[in-house]
Amino acid sequence: MFLDRSHLLPPRSFAKLVGATVADLDGDGQFEIFLASANGPNRLLKWTGTGLRDVAPPVLADADRDGRVAVAADCDGDGREELYLLNEGSDADRLFDPRPDGWSDLLAAPGSSAARGPHPGRAVAAFDRRGHGRYAFVLATNDGPLRLLECPDAGGIADLAPALGIDRPVAGAAIALAPLASSRCDLFLAAARGSNALFRNTGLGTFLEVAVEHGLADAAELSVAATVVDDGDGASGLAVLNADGPHRLFLRRDDGTYRDAATPAMALPGDARFAVVADFDNDGYEELLVFHRGEANRCFRRTDTGWSVIDPGPLAAEPGACAAAILDIDRDGILELVLANGTAAPTLWKGIANGNAWLRVRPLTRFGAPARGAIVRLLAGGRRQQRVVCCGNGSTGQMEPVAHFGLGTCERIDHVQVTWPDGTMARIEVPVACSTIDLRYPGT
C-alpha cells in the first residue's frame, strides 16, 4: 500500500524531530513541511522537483529551544499563515509572523506578556471561533487551564479563554476540531486524566461544554491522541486512542449522541502514540493508521460495511514515529506521509499509484489564507464523503490545508459543497475529477 520514498529527504541532521506541520511558510504558493526538533534546529523541507531540501532560515530553525509541535494559521488577517511553535518550558513558545523584512515573534511583542501562561503546553491547534478568517491558537496543558490565544485589533496576543469560560483545568492530551455537536467546528479535548471535554460552538464566538450529554466524556480512560474521521454518512466521528484501555471509534447516532463503534481489532489496547486518517490509495475510503511504541503499527480501512484490518507493509515496522504530516508533495493526486521519528531519521512514504481518480479542494478565507476548519462535502457515485480542513492534531502536528478525496473508479462528481467556519456555503456542480480547486471565500 505504501512505497518508501525516504531517499528524497535531505541527509539526516542531529536533531530529534518530534512534531510536523504543513503550510506555505515562504508565501510562494507551495506547501513546505516544518519539522519541530527537541534538541537541535527545526527543519523546513521544500520540494525541488526531484527531492526535498532543508530551507529553514535561522529564525525558524530556532536551534536554542526544544520544540515539540507546531501549527499554522492566519491569526492577524494578512493572508499569510503564522506558525505557532510549542516548545519545552512555560515561557518558551514562539508565534512566528512572516513580514517583508523577515520573521518576528508575536509572543515577544509588547502587550503579549499576559498570553504566556505558567503551565507548559502539551497540545495546540488553530481555531477560527468567530468565522472571521482570523484564527486563534488553542493550547492544552498538562495540569493547567485551557488557553485560547488571539491577536486583537489593538495588537499583541491575548488569552481569551477566561473571558469565554473555557479555561477549565484539563490534563489535555490532544485536540480535535470538527462539527461534532453543531453544524460548525466544535472543540474536542482528549484528556490524559479525567473526562474529555467537548465545547460546542454557538456560532457567536462562545462555547457550551457538552461532552457528557453527547457521550464523549469517557471519564474512565486515559487518552493519548484523537483524530477526526469520516463516518461515511456525511458526518464526523472521532478515533480516540487510550493509554491503558481500549481505543475508541466514536460515531454519531441520529439523536446527536455518540456510540463506540471500534471493532475488536481497532479497540485492542496497545502503547499507541498517535493516529492519522487519509485516503492514501484514492479508493474513496479513508485509512486509519495507528502508530505504537515497541510494537507493530496498525492500519484499518473503512468500507461500506465497516472497518477492517489491512497490511500497511513495511510501514508496520517503522520504529519510534512521534508525529506525521500528510500532503501531496509532487501534486500528482497521490498523498505522501512524512514521519518524524524522534532519534531516528525521518521517513517519507507514498501511496501506490493505481489509476484511481481523486479531487482536491482548497478553501480560502476572505483574506486569501487557507480556511482551516472549513467543512467540505462531496457526492459522487451515490456516496457522500466529508473532510474537515485540518486545524491540527493537537499533540503531533497538522496536515495540509486541503480536502483530499479519493474517488476510486468513479470519475463523475455530482457536486462539492464547502461550508466556511462562519457558516457561509458555496457549491460546485460537476467538478472535474483529478484536479485541484482553489475556492475563494464568496464575494472576495
PDB file of C-alpha atoms in Angstrom, residues 1-2 10 59 82 113 120 155 223 237 300 314-315 337 350 380 389 398 410-412 435 441:
ATOM      1  CA  MET A   1       0.000   0.000   0.000  1.00  0.00           C
ATOM      2  CA  PHE A   2       2.943   2.339   0.672  1.00  0.00           C
ATOM      3  CA  PRO A  10      17.757  15.577   2.738  1.00  0.00           C
ATOM      4  CA  VAL A  59      14.934  32.256  12.960  1.00  0.00           C
ATOM      5  CA  GLU A  82       1.681  32.445  11.187  1.00  0.00           C
ATOM      6  CA  SER A 113       3.265  39.033  28.101  1.00  0.00           C
ATOM      7  CA  PRO A 120       3.797  24.340  29.642  1.00  0.00           C
ATOM      8  CA  GLY A 155      -2.110  44.370  18.728  1.00  0.00           C
ATOM      9  CA  SER A 223      -6.493   9.461  26.337  1.00  0.00           C
ATOM     10  CA  GLY A 237     -16.553  10.854  14.002  1.00  0.00           C
ATOM     11  CA  PHE A 300      -7.515  -0.017   9.178  1.00  0.00           C
ATOM     12  CA  PRO A 314       6.939  -2.125   5.762  1.00  0.00           C
ATOM     13  CA  LEU A 315       5.247   0.821   7.445  1.00  0.00           C
ATOM     14  CA  LEU A 337       3.205  10.637   4.562  1.00  0.00           C
ATOM     15  CA  LYS A 350       3.794   7.409  -0.685  1.00  0.00           C
ATOM     16  CA  ALA A 380     -20.075  11.016  -6.249  1.00  0.00           C
ATOM     17  CA  VAL A 389      -9.639  21.080   6.518  1.00  0.00           C
ATOM     18  CA  GLN A 398      -1.008  19.439  11.276  1.00  0.00           C
ATOM     19  CA  CYS A 410     -15.897   6.864 -10.306  1.00  0.00           C
ATOM     20  CA  GLU A 411     -14.822   9.839 -12.402  1.00  0.00           C
ATOM     21  CA  ARG A 412     -18.094  11.805 -12.350  1.00  0.00           C
ATOM     22  CA  SER A 435      -7.987  18.302 -10.369  1.00  0.00           C
ATOM     23  CA  TYR A 441     -14.456  32.990   0.129  1.00  0.00           C
TER      24      TYR A 441
END
